[in-house]
Short mmCIF file of C-alpha atoms in Angstrom, two decimals:
data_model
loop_
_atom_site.label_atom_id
_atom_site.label_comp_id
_atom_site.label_asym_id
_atom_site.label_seq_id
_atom_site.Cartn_x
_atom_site.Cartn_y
_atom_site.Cartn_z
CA UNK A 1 -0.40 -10.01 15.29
CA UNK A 2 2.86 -7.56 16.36
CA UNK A 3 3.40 -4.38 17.68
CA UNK A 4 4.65 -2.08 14.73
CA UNK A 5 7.59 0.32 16.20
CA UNK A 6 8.26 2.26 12.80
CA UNK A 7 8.86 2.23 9.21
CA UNK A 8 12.38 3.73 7.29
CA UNK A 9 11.93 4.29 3.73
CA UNK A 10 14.85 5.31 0.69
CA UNK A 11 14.30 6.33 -2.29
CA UNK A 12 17.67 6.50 -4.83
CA UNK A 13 17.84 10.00 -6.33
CA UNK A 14 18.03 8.98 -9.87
CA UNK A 15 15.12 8.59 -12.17
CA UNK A 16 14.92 7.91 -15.36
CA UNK A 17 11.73 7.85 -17.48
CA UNK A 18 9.90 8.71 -14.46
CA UNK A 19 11.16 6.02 -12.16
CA UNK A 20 13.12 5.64 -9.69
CA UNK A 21 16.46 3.89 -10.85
CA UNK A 22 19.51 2.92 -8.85
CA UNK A 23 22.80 4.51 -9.28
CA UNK A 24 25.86 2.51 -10.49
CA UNK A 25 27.08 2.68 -6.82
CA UNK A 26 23.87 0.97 -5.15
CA UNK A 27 22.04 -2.28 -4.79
CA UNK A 28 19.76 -3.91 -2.86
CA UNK A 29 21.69 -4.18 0.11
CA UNK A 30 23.02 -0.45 0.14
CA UNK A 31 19.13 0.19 -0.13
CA UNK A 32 18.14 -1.65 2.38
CA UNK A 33 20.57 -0.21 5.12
CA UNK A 34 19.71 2.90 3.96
CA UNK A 35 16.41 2.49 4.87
CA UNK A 36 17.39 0.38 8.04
CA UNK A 37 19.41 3.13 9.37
CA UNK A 38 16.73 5.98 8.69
CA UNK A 39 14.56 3.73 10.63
CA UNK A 40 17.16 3.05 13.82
CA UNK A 41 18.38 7.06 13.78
CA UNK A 42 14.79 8.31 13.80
CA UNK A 43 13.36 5.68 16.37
CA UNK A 44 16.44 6.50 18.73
CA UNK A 45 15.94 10.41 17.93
CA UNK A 46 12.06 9.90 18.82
CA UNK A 47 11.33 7.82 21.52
CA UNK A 48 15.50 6.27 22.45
CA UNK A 49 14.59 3.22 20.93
CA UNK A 50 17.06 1.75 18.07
CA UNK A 51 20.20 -0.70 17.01
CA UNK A 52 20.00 -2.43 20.96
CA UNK A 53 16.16 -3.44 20.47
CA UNK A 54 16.88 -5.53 17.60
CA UNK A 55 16.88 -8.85 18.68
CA UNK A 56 17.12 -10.42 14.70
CA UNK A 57 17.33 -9.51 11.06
CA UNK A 58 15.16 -10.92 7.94
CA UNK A 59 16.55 -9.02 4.69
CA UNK A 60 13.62 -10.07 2.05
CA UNK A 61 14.25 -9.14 -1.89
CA UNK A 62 14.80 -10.87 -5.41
CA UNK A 63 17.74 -8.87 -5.81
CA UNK A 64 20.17 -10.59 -3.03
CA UNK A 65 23.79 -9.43 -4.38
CA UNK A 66 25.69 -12.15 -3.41
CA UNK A 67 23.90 -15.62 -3.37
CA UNK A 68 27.35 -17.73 -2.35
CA UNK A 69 28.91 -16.83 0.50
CA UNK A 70 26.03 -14.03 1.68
CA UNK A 71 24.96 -10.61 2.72
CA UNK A 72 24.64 -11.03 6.48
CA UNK A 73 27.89 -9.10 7.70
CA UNK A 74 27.93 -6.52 4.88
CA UNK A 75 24.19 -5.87 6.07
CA UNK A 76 24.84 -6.06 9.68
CA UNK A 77 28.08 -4.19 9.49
CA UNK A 78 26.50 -0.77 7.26
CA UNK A 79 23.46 -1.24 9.99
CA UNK A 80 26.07 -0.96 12.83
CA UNK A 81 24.64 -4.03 14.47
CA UNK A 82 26.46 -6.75 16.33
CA UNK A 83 27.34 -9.55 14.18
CA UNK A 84 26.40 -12.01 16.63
CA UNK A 85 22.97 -11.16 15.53
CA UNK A 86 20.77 -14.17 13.76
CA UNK A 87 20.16 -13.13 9.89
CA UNK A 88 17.84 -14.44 7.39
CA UNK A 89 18.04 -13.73 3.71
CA UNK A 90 14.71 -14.25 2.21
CA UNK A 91 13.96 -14.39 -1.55
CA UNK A 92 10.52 -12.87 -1.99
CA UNK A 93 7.62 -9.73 -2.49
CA UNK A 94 5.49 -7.79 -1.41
CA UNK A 95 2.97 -10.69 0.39
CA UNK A 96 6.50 -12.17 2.35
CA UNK A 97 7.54 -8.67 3.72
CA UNK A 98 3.77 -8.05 5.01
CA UNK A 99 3.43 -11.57 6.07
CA UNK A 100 6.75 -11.04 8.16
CA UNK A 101 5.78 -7.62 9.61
CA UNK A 102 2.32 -9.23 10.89
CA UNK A 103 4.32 -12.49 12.79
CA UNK A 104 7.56 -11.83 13.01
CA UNK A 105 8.74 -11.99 16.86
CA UNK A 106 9.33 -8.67 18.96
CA UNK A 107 13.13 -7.41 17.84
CA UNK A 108 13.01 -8.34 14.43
CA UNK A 109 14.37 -5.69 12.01
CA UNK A 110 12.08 -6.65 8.82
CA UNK A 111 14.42 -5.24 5.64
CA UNK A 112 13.42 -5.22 2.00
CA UNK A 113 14.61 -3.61 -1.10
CA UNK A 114 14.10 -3.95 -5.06
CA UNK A 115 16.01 -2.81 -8.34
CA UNK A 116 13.50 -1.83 -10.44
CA UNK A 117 11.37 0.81 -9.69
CA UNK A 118 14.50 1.19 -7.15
CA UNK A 119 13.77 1.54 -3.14
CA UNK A 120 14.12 -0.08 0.03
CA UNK A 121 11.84 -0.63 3.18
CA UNK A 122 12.63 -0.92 7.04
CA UNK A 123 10.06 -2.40 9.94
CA UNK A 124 10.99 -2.55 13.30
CA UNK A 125 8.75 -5.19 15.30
CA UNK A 126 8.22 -3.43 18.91
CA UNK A 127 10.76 -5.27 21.12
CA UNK A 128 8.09 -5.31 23.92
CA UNK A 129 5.65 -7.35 21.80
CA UNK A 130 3.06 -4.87 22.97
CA UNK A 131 3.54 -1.52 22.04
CA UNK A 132 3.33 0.00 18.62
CA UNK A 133 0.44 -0.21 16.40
CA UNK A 134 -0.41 -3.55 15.88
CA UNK A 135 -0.81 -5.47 12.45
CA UNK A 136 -3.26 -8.02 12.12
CA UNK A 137 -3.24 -10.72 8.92
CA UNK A 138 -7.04 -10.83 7.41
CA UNK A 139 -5.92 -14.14 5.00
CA UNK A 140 -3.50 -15.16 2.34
CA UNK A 141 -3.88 -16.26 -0.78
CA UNK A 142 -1.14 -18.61 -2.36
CA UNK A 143 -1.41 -19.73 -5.97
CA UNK A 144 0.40 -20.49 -9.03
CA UNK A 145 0.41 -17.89 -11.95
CA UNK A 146 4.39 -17.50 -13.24
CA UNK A 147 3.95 -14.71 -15.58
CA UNK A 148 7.55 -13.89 -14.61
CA UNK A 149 10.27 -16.52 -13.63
CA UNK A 150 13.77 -16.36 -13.28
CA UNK A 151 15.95 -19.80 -13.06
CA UNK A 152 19.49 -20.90 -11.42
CA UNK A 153 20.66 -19.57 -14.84
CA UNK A 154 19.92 -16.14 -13.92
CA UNK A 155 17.78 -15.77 -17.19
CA UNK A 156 14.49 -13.82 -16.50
CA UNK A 157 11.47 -15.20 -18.51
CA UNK A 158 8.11 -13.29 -18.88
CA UNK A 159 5.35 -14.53 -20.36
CA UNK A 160 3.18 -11.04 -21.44
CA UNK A 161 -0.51 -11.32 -20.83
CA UNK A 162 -1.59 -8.22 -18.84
CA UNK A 163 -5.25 -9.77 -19.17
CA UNK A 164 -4.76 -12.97 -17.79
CA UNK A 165 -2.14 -11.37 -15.06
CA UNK A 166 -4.86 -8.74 -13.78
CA UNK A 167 -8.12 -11.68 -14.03
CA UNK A 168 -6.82 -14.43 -13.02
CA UNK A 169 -3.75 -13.38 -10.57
CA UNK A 170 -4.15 -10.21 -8.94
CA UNK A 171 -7.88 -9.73 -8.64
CA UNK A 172 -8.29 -13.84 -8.16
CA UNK A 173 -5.99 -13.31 -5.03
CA UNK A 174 -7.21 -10.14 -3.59
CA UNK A 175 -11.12 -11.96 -4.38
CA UNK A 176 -9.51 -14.62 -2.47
CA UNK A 177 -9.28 -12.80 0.80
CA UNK A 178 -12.66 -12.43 1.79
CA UNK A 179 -12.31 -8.45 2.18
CA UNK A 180 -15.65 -6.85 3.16
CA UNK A 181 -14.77 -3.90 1.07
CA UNK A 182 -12.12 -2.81 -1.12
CA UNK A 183 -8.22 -2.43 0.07
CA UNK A 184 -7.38 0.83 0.85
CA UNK A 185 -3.61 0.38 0.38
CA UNK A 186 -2.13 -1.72 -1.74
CA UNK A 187 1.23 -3.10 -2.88
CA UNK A 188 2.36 -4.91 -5.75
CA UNK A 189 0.48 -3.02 -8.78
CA UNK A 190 1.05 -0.64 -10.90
CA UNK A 191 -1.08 2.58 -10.72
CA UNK A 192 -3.74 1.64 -12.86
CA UNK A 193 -4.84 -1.81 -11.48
CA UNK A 194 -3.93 0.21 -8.21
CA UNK A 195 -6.64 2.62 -8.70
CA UNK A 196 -9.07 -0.55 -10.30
CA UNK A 197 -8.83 -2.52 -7.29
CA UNK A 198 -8.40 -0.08 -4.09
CA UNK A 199 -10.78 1.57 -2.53
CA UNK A 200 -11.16 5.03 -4.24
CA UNK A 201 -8.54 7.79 -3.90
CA UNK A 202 -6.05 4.64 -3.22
CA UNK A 203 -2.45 5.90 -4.22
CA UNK A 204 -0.18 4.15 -6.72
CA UNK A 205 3.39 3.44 -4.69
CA UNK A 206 6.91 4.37 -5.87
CA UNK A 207 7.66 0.42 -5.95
CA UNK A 208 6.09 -2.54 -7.04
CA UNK A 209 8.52 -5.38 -5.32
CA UNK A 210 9.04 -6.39 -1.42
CA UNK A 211 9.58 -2.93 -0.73
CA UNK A 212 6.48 -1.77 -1.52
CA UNK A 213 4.52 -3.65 1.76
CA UNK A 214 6.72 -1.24 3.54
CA UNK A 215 5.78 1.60 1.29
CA UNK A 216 1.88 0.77 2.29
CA UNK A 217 2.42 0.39 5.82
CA UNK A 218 3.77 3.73 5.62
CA UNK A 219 0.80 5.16 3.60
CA UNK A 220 -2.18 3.51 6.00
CA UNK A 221 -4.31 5.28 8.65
CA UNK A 222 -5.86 3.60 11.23
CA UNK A 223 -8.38 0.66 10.58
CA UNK A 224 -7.04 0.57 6.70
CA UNK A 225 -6.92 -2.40 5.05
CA UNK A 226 -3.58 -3.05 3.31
CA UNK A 227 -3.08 -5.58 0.70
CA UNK A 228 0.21 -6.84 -1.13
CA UNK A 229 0.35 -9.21 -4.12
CA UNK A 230 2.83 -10.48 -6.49
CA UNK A 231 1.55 -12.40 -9.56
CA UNK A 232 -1.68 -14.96 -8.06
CA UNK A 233 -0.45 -14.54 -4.47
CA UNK A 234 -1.94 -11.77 -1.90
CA UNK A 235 -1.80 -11.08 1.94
CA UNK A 236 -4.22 -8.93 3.34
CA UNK A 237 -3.67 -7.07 7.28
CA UNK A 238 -5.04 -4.29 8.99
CA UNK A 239 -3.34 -1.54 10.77
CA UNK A 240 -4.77 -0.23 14.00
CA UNK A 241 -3.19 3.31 14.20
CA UNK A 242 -0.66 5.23 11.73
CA UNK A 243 2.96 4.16 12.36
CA UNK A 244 6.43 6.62 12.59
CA UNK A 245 7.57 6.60 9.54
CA UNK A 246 11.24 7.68 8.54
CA UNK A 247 12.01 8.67 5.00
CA UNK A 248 15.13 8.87 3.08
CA UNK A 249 13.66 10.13 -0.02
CA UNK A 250 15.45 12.64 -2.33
CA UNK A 251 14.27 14.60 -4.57
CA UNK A 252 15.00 12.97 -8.11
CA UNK A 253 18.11 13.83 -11.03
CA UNK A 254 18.12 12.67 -14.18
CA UNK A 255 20.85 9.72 -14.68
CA UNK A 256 23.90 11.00 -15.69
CA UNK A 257 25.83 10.91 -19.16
CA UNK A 258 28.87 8.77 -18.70
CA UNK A 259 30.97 5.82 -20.17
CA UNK A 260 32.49 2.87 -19.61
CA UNK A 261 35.72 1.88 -20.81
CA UNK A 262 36.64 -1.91 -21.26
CA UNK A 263 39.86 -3.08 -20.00
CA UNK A 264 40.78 -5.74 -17.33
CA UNK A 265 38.45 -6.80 -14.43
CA UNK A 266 40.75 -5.98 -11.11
CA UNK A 267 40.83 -9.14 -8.97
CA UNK A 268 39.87 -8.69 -5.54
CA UNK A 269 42.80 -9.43 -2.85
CA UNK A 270 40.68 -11.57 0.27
CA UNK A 271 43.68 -10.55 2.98
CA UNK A 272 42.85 -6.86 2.03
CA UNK A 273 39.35 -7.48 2.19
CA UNK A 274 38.94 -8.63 5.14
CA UNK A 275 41.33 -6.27 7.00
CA UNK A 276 39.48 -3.36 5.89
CA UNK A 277 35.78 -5.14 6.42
CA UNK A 278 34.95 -4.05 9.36
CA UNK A 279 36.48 -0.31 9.50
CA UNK A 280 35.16 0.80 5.97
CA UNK A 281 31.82 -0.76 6.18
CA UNK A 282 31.10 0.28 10.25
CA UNK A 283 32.83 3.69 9.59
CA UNK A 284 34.99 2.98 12.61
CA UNK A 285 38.82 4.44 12.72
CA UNK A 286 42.08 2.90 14.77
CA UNK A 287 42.30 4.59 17.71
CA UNK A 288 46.01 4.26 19.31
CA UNK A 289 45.71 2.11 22.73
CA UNK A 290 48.49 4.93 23.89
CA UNK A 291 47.39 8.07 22.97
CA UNK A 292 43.84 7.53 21.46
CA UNK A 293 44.96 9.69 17.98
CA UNK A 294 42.41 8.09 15.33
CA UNK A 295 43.45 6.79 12.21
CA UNK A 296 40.95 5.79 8.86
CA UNK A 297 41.90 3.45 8.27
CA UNK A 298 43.66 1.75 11.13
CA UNK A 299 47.15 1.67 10.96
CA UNK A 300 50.03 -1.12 12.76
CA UNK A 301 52.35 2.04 13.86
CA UNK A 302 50.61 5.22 15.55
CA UNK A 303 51.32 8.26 13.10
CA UNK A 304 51.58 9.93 16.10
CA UNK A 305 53.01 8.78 18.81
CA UNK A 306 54.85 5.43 16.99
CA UNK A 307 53.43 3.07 18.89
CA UNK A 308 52.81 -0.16 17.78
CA UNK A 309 51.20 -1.67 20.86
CA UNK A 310 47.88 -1.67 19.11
CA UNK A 311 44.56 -0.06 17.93
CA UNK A 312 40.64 -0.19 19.24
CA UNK A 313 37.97 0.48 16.80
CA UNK A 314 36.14 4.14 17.56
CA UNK A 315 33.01 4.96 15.42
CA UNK A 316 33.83 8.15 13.29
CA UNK A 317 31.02 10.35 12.37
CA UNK A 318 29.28 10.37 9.31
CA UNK A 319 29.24 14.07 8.73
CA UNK A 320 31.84 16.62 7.56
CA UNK A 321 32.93 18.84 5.07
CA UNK A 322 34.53 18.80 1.69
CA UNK A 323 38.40 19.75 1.90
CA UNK A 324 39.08 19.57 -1.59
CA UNK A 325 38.48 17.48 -4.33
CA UNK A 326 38.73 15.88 -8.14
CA UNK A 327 36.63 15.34 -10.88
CA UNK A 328 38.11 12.20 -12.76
CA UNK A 329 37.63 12.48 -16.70
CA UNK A 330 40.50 10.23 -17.64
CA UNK A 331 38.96 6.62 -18.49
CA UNK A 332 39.18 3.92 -16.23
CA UNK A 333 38.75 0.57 -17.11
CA UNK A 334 35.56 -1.29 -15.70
CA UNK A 335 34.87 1.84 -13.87
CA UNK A 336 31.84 4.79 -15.15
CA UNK A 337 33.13 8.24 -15.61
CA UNK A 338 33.07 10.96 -15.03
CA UNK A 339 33.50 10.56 -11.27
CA UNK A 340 34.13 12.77 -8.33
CA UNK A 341 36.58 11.98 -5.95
CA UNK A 342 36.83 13.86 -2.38
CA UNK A 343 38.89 14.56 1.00
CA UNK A 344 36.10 14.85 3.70
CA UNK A 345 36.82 16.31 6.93
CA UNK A 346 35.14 14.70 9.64
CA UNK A 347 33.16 16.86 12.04
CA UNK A 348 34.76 17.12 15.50
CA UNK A 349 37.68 15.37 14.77
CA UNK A 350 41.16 16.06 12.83
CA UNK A 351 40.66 12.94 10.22
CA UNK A 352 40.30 13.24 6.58
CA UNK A 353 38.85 10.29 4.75
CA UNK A 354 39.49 10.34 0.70
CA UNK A 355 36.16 9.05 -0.57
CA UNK A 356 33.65 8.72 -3.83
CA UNK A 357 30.90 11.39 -4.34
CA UNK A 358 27.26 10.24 -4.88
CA UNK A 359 24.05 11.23 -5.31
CA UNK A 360 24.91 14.15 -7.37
CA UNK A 361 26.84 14.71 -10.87
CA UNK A 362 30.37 14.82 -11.45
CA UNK A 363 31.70 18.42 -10.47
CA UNK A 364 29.05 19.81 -8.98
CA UNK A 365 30.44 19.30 -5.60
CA UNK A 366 33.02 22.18 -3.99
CA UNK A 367 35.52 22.64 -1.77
CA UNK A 368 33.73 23.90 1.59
CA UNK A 369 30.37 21.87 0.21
CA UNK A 370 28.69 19.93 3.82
CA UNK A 371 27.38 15.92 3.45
CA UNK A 372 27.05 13.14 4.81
CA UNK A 373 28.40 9.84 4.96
CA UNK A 374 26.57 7.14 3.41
CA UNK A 375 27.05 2.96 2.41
CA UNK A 376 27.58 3.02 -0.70
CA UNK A 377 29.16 -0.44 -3.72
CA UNK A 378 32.58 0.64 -4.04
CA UNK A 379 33.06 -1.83 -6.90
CA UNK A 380 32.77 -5.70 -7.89
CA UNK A 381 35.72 -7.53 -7.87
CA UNK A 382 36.15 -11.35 -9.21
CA UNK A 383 32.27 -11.30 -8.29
CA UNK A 384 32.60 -10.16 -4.73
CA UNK A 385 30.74 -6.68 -3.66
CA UNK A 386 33.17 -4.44 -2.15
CA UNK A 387 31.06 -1.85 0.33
CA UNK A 388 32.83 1.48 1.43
CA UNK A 389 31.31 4.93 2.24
CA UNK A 390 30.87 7.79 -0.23
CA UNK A 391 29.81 11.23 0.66
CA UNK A 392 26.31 12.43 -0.20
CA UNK A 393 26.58 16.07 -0.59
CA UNK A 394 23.90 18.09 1.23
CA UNK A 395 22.62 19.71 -2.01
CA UNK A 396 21.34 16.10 -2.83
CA UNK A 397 20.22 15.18 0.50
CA UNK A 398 16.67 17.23 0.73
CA UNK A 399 15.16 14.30 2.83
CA UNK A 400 11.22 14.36 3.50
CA UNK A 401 12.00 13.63 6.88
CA UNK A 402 9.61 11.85 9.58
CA UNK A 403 6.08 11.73 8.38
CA UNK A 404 3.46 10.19 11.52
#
């Protein structure tokens, strides 16, 4: 049993069909910190609690960008966390992510995020073990039913029997539990088994994947039972009081028209990389040992006092305002357009960044338009995920806000 401190949700503002669909600039990990910093800033907003109570990081998905080399200092890095922190990448669903919440160890950030329906998930375990409203595993279920595999080869494999899934999987492993009654939350299904197998009135949630234990959390009252399950596999916990909950959740766009041009991949240069890791991903400019002027990003020589005696990184902030900008029509190899491209001036300070626009079609953004800064997948190059900011304009930033 742990002490729940909170739950951060995102949603990506794209749909598509109905559902929620990432944009070409997002992926698990952008998803995940998304909801990982809604969680932090509305904890520290709330009750001063935040980035120095967490003790440890489990990031939990089947959609892990990078599976040589690792996510752990892109993830730490867009949470602004020290990267002396311990990280665990965890393949896995909905039953791992509730499993984790339940016994994880006081401090532990609990992340999760899925592709398809898109969103992400954030659980802070209460770094006092006590407080928060505790979460209490009823059983688990663990069993064998691959409807849906996917190999080393990356090749996904599904073997379609929505009869045998539903019998012998799902309502097997929720059977499996013991439940005196019927869940009244649960993850993993669709909304028709959903509203088969819950308790009645129980809501269908915007993801089906690792996310969605974080989505049910969010939904439960006190006493309700909450149950996640992915294929023949369930976990079943109750919740003793409704938690904070955080949300990141735009309202939805249709996917916009564009094309892609083919041309030559551009190869990534490692040098580059990694000096520009840790200012574009923590949003942090140079600022001049001498004279403290701020630079993004960090230059060798002071533009303005010419000193070259060196720089300390200074956290910029993540609002501002749109100086000017360009819509790019012209084709670009490997790259989706039409694109937006814009000068952001920082609030309170005199630096302008030149960054992407997301979250909203190309050239709908203006010159005097407010956002806010956001991590977002600059681009893939020779494999590697290259994280940067964008600016989400405030016209596409109608957040739901803290829910209790």
């Amino acid at each position: 049993m742990s002490g729940l401190a909170g739950i951060g949700t995102y949603l990506p503002g794209w749909e598509n069909s109905g559902r929620r669909v990432v944009g070409a600039d997002e992926d698990a990990l952008t998803m995940a910190v998304a909801a990982g910093r809604a969680l932090l800033t509305g904890l520290r907003a709330d009750s001063g609690r935040g980035v120095d109570d967490v003790t440890r990081v489990v990031l939990v998905s089947r959609d892990l960008p990078l599976l040589e080399g690792g996510n752990s200092a892109a993830l730490l890095a867009g949470l602004g966390l020290s990267d002396q922190l311990p990280v665990v990448e965890q393949v896995g669903g909905g039953p791992a992510v509730l499993d984790l919440v339940a016994t994880s160890l006081p401090g532990t950030l609990v992340l999760a995020a899925d592709l398809e329906p898109a969103g992400g998930g954030a659980a802070l375990i209460s770094p006092d073990g006590t407080l928060g409203a505790a979460v209490d595993v009823l059983g688990r279920v663990t069993r064998s039913l691959p409807v849906t595999s996917r190999g080393r080869d990356g090749v996904r494999w599904e073997y379609d029997d929505p009869r045998l899934m539903l019998e012998r999987g799902t309502k097997t492993a929720i059977d499996g539990l013991g439940l005196a009654e019927k869940p009244d939350v649960i993850a993993g299904l669709a909304p028709k088994p959903t509203r088969l197998l819950g308790r009645g009135g129980a809501r269908a949630l915007p993801t089906t994947g690792a996310s969605s234990a974080m989505f049910a959390l969010a939904e439960a009252g006190p006493g309700d039972v909450v149950v996640a399950t992915e294929q023949a596999t369930a976990v079943g916990a109750t919740i003793a009081r409704a938690v904070p909950t955080f949300r990141d959740e735009v309202a939805t766009l249709p996917v916009p028209r564009t094309r892609t041009t083919q041309g030559p991949d551009i190869g990534i240069s490692l040098p580059a990389y990694e000096r520009a890791f840790e200012a574009k991903l923590r949003w942090e400019a140079g600022s001049c040992d001498v004279c403290g002027h701020l630079a993004m990003p960090p230059r060798l020589r002071c533009t303005a006092c010419g000193s070259e005696d060196g720089w300390s990184l200074t956290p910029l902030p993540r609002t501002g305002e749109v100086y000017t900008k360009v819509d790019i029509h012209v084709p670009v190899p490997g790259r989706a357009t039409p694109y937006s491209l814009a000068i952001v001036q920082l609030d309170g300070t005199d630096v302008r960044v030149l960054v992407s626009v997301t979250g909203a079609p190309s050239g709908t953004v203006e010159i005097g338009d407010r956002g806010r800064l956001v991590l977002r997948l600059v681009d893939t190059r020779s494999g590697v995920p290259d994280y940067g900011h964008a600016l989400r304009p405030e016209v596409a930033d109608q957040t739901r806000g803290e829910s209790t």
